[in-house]
Coordinates of C-alpha atoms in Angstrom, one line a residue:
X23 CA 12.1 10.0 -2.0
X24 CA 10.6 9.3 1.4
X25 CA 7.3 8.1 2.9
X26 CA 6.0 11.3 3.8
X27 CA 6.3 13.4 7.0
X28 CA 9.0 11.8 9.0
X29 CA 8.4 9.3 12.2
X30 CA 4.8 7.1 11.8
X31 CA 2.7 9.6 11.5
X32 CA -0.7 7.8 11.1
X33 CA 1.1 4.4 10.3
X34 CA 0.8 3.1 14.6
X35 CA 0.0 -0.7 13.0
X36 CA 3.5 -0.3 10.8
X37 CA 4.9 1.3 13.9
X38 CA 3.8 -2.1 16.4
X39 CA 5.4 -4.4 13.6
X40 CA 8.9 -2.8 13.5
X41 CA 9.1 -2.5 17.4
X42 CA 8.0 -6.0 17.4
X43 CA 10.7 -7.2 14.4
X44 CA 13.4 -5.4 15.8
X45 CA 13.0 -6.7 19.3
X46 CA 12.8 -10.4 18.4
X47 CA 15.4 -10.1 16.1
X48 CA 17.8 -8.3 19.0
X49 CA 16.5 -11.3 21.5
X50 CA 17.7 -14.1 19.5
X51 CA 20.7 -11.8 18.3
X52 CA 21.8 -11.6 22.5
X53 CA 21.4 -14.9 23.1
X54 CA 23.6 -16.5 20.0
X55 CA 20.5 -18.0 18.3
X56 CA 20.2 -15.7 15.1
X57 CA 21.7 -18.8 13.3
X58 CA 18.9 -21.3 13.9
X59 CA 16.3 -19.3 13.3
X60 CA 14.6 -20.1 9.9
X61 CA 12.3 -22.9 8.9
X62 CA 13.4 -26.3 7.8
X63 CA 11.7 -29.3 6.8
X64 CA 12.1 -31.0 10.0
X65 CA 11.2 -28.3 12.1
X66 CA 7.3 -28.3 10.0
X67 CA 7.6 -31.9 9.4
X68 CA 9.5 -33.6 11.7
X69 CA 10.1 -31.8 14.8
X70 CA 6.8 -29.4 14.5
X71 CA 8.5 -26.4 15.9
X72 CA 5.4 -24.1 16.6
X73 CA 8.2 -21.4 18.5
X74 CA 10.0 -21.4 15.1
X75 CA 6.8 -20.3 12.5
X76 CA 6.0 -17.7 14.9
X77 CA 9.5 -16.2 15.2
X78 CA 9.9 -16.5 11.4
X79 CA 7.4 -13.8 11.1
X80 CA 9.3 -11.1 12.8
X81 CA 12.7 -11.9 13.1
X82 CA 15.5 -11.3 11.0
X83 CA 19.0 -14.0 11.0
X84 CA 21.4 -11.3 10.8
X85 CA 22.3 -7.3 11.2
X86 CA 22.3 -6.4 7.2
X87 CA 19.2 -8.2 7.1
X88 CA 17.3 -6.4 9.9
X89 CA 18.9 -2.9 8.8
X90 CA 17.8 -3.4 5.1
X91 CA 14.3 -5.0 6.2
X92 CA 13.2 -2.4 8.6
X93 CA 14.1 0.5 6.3
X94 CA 11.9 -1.0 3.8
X95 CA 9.2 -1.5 6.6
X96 CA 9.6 1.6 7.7
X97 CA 9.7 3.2 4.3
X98 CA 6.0 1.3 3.1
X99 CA 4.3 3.0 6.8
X100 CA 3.1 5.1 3.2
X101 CA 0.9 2.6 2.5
X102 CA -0.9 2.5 5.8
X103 CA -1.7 6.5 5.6
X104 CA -3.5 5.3 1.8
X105 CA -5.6 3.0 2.9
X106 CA -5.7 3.2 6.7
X107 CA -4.6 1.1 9.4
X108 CA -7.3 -1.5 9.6
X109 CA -7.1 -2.3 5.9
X110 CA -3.5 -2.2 6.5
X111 CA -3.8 -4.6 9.2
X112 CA -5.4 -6.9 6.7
X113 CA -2.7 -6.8 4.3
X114 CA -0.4 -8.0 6.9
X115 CA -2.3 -10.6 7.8
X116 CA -3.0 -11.6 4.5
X117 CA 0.6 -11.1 3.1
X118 CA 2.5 -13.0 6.3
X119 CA -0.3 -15.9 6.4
X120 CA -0.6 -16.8 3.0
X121 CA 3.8 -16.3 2.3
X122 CA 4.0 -19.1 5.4
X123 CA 1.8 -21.2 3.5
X124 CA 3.7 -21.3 0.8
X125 CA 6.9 -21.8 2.3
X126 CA 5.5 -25.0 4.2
X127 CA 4.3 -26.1 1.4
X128 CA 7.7 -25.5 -0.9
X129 CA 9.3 -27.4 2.1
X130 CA 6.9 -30.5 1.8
X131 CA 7.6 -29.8 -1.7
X132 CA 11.7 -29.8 -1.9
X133 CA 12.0 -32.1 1.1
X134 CA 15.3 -30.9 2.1
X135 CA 17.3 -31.9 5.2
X136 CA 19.4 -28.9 4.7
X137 CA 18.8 -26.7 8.2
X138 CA 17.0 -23.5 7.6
X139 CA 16.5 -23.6 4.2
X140 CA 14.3 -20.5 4.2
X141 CA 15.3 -17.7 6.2
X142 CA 13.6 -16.1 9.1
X143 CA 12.3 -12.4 8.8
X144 CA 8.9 -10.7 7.4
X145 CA 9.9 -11.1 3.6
X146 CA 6.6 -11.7 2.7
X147 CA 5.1 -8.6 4.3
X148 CA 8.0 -6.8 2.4
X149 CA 8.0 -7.9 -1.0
X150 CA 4.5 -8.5 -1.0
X151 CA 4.6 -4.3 -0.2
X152 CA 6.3 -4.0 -3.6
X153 CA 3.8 -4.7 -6.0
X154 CA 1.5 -1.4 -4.9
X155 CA 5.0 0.0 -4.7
X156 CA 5.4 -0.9 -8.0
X157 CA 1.5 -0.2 -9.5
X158 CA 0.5 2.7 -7.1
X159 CA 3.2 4.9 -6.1
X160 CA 4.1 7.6 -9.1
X161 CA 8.0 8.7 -10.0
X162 CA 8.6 12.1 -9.6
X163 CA 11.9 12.7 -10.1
X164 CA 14.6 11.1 -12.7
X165 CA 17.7 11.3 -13.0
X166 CA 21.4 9.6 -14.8
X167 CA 24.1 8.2 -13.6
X168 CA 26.9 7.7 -15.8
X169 CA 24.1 7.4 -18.5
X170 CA 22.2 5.4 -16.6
X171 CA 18.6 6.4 -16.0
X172 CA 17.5 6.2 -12.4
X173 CA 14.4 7.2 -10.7
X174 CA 13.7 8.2 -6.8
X175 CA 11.8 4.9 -6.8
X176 CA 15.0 3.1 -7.5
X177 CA 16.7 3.2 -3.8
X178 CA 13.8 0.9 -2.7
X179 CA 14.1 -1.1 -5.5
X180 CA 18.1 -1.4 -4.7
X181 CA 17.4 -1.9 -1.0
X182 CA 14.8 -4.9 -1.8
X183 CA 17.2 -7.0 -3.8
X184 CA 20.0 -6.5 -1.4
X185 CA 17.4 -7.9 0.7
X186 CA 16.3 -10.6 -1.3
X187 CA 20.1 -11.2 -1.9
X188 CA 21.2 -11.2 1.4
X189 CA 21.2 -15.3 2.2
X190 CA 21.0 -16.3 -1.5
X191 CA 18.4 -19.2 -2.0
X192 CA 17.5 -19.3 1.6
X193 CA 16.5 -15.7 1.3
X194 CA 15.0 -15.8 -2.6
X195 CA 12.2 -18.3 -2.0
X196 CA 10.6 -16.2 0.7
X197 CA 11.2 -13.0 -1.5
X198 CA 9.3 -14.5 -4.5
X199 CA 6.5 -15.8 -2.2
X200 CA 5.7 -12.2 -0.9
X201 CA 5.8 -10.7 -4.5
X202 CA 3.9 -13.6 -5.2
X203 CA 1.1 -13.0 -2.1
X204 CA 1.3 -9.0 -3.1
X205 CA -0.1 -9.8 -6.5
X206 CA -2.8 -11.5 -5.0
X207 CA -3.6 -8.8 -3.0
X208 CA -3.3 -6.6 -5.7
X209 CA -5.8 -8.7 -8.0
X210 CA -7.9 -8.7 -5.0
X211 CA -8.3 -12.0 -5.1
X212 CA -11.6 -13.1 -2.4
X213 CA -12.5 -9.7 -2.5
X214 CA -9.5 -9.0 0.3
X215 CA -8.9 -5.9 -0.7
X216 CA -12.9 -4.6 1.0
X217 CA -12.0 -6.6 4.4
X218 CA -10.8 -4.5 6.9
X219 CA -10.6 -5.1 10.6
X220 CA -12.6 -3.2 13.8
X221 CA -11.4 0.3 14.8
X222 CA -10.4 -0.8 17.6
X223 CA -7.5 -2.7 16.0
X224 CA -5.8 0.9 15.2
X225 CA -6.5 2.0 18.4
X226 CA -4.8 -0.8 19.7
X227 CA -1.8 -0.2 18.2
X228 CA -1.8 3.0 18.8
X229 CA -1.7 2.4 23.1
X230 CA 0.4 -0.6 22.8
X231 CA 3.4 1.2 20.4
X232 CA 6.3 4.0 22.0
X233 CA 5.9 7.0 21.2
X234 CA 7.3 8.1 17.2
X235 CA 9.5 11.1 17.0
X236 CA 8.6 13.3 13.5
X237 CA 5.7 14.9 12.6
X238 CA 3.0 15.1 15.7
X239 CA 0.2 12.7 16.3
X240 CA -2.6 12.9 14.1
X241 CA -6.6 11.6 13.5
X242 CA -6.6 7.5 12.7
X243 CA -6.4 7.3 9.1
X244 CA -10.4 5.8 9.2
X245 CA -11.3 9.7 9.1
X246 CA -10.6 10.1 5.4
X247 CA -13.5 8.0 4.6
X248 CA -17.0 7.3 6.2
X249 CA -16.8 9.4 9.1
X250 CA -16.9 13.0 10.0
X251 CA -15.2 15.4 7.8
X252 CA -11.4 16.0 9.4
X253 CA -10.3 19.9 10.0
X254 CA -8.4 20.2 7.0
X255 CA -11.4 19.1 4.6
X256 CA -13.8 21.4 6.2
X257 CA -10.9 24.1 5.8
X258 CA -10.5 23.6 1.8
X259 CA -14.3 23.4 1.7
X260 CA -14.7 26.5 3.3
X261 CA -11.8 28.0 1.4
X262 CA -12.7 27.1 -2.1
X263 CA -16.6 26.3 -2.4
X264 CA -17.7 26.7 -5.5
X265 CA -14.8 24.8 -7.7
X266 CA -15.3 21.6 -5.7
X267 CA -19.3 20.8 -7.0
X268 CA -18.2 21.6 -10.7
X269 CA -14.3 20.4 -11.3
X270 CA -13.4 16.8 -12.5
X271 CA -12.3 14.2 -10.6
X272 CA -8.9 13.7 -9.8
X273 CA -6.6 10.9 -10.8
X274 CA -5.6 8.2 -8.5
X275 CA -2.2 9.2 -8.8
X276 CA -2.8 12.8 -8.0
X277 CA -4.4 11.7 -4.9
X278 CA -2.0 8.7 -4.1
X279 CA 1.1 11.8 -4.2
X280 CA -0.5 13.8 -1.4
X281 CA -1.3 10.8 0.7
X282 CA 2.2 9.7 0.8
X283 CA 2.8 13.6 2.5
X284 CA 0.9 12.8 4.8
X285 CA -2.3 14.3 4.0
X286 CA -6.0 12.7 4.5
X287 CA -7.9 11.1 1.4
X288 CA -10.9 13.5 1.2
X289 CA -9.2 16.8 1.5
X290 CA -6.1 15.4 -0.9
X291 CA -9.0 14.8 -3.4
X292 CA -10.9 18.6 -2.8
X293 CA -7.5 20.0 -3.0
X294 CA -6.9 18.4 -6.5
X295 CA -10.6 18.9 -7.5
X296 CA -10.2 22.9 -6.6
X297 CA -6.2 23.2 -8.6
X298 CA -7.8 21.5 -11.5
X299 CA -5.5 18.0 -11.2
X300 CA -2.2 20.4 -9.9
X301 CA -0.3 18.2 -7.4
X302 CA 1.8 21.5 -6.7
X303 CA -1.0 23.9 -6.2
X304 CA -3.0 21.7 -4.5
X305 CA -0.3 21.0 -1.7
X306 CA 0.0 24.4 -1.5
X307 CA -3.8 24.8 -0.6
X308 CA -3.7 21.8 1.6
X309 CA -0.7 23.7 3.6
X310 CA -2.8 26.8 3.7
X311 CA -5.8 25.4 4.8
X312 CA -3.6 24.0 8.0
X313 CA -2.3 27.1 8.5
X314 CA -5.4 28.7 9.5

């Protein structure tokens, strides 16, 4: 299972975050700091360690950890192509704000002298990522292992607990706080889950970020909805007119599949309108139509 066409292919905010995560992490790695980074009572409390909260958002503590995490982040880029980068930016912002709250407050809460007792890294923007994991990505394959019954969904799953696992307690309590923040989301709770930021957030990212290796560069993911209709669209329209005005709608499932390949919102949902619900046809129309 994978996140669609390789590289970040119409994921440029997911693509700022990791450069920014792994670059922290390496700073602090060079310079023999990777063990103090991580929030502590005295350092919100005491101290008032600005440097540290800031840090704490992107950096991991150790190599396993930041091997692990940005597979993960790199893995959920999926969830940027569904609902576009400036929504996307909002669940960031939502899921690494609201995750920090909590910590402070479990530390005001615990009171602990103990040094770092949560760990430093984006584990709520992670974990937070696997509830629509969890809710809006389908299986499609299953499989046994010495009887066991696995999925293609379960390597993520494996790969977040060795995460969550990774510094114990220290690393638990941020873990549950971004599961925590993704159910929020999920519920959108304050109606979050309409806000989005200004187009020119994506476009942003998309200067500021190196250049991805993969699939090649493609419209801002704003194009599935509310603007013009994108190439491929117009293709399946013009390919198959007549079955689009009278076939059902498609499930959200249907349409979340082709997303995750890669493909735009509104000509996902023609192609499925058109093969009557077909995942596999409809790919295959969605191919054709960029063929031409």
């Amino acid at each position: 299972m994978n996140g669609g066409p390789s590289g970040f292919h119409n994921a440029p905010v997911t693509r700022a975050f990791v450069i920014a995560s792994a670059l922290f992490t390496v700073f602090f790695g060079f310079q023999g700091r990777s063990s103090k980074l991580g929030l502590s009572y005295l350092d919100i409390f005491g101290k008032f360690r600005l440097w540290k909260l800031i840090v704490s958002i992107f950096a991991f503590s150790s190599t396993p950890e930041l091997m692990f995490g940005l597979y993960l982040l790199y893995y959920f880029r999926v969830f940027e192509r569904q609902i576009g980068s400036n929504k996307y930016s909002v669940f960031i912002l939502f899921s690494v704000t609201v995750s920090l709250l909590f910590e402070i407050l479990a530390l005001a809460y615990l009171k602990d002298p103990a040094v770092n007792l949560v760990t430093s890294g984006p584990y709520g923007l992670i974990f937070a990522s696997f509830v629509p994991f969890f809710f809006d990505i389908p299986v499609s394959t299953r499989f046994r292992v010495f009887g066991v019954r696995f999925s293609d969904k379960s390597f993520i799953y494996l790969a977040g607990l060795q995460l969550l696992l990774s510094s114990w307690k220290r690393s638990i309590l941020p873990g549950v706080f971004g599961i925590l923040c993704g159910s929020l989301y999920h519920l959108n709770v304050f109606h979050i889950r309409k806000a989005k930021f200004p187009e020119v957030i994506a476009s942003f990212f998309s200067r500021i970020s190196w250049p991805s290796t993969g699939s090649p560069p493609a419209a801002p993911a704003r194009n599935i909805v509310g603007s013009a209709t994108p190439f491929t669209a117009r293709q399946v329209e013009r390919n198959y007119p007549s079955a689009l005005a009278s076939a059902t709608e498609p499930t959200e499932a249907s349409i979340a599949t082709l997303v995750s390949m890669g493909f735009d919102r509104n000509s996902a949902r023609q192609a499925l309108v058109q093969a009557r619900n077909d995942v596999n046809v409809a790919t295959n129309i969605l191919l054709e139509a960029q063929a031409h």
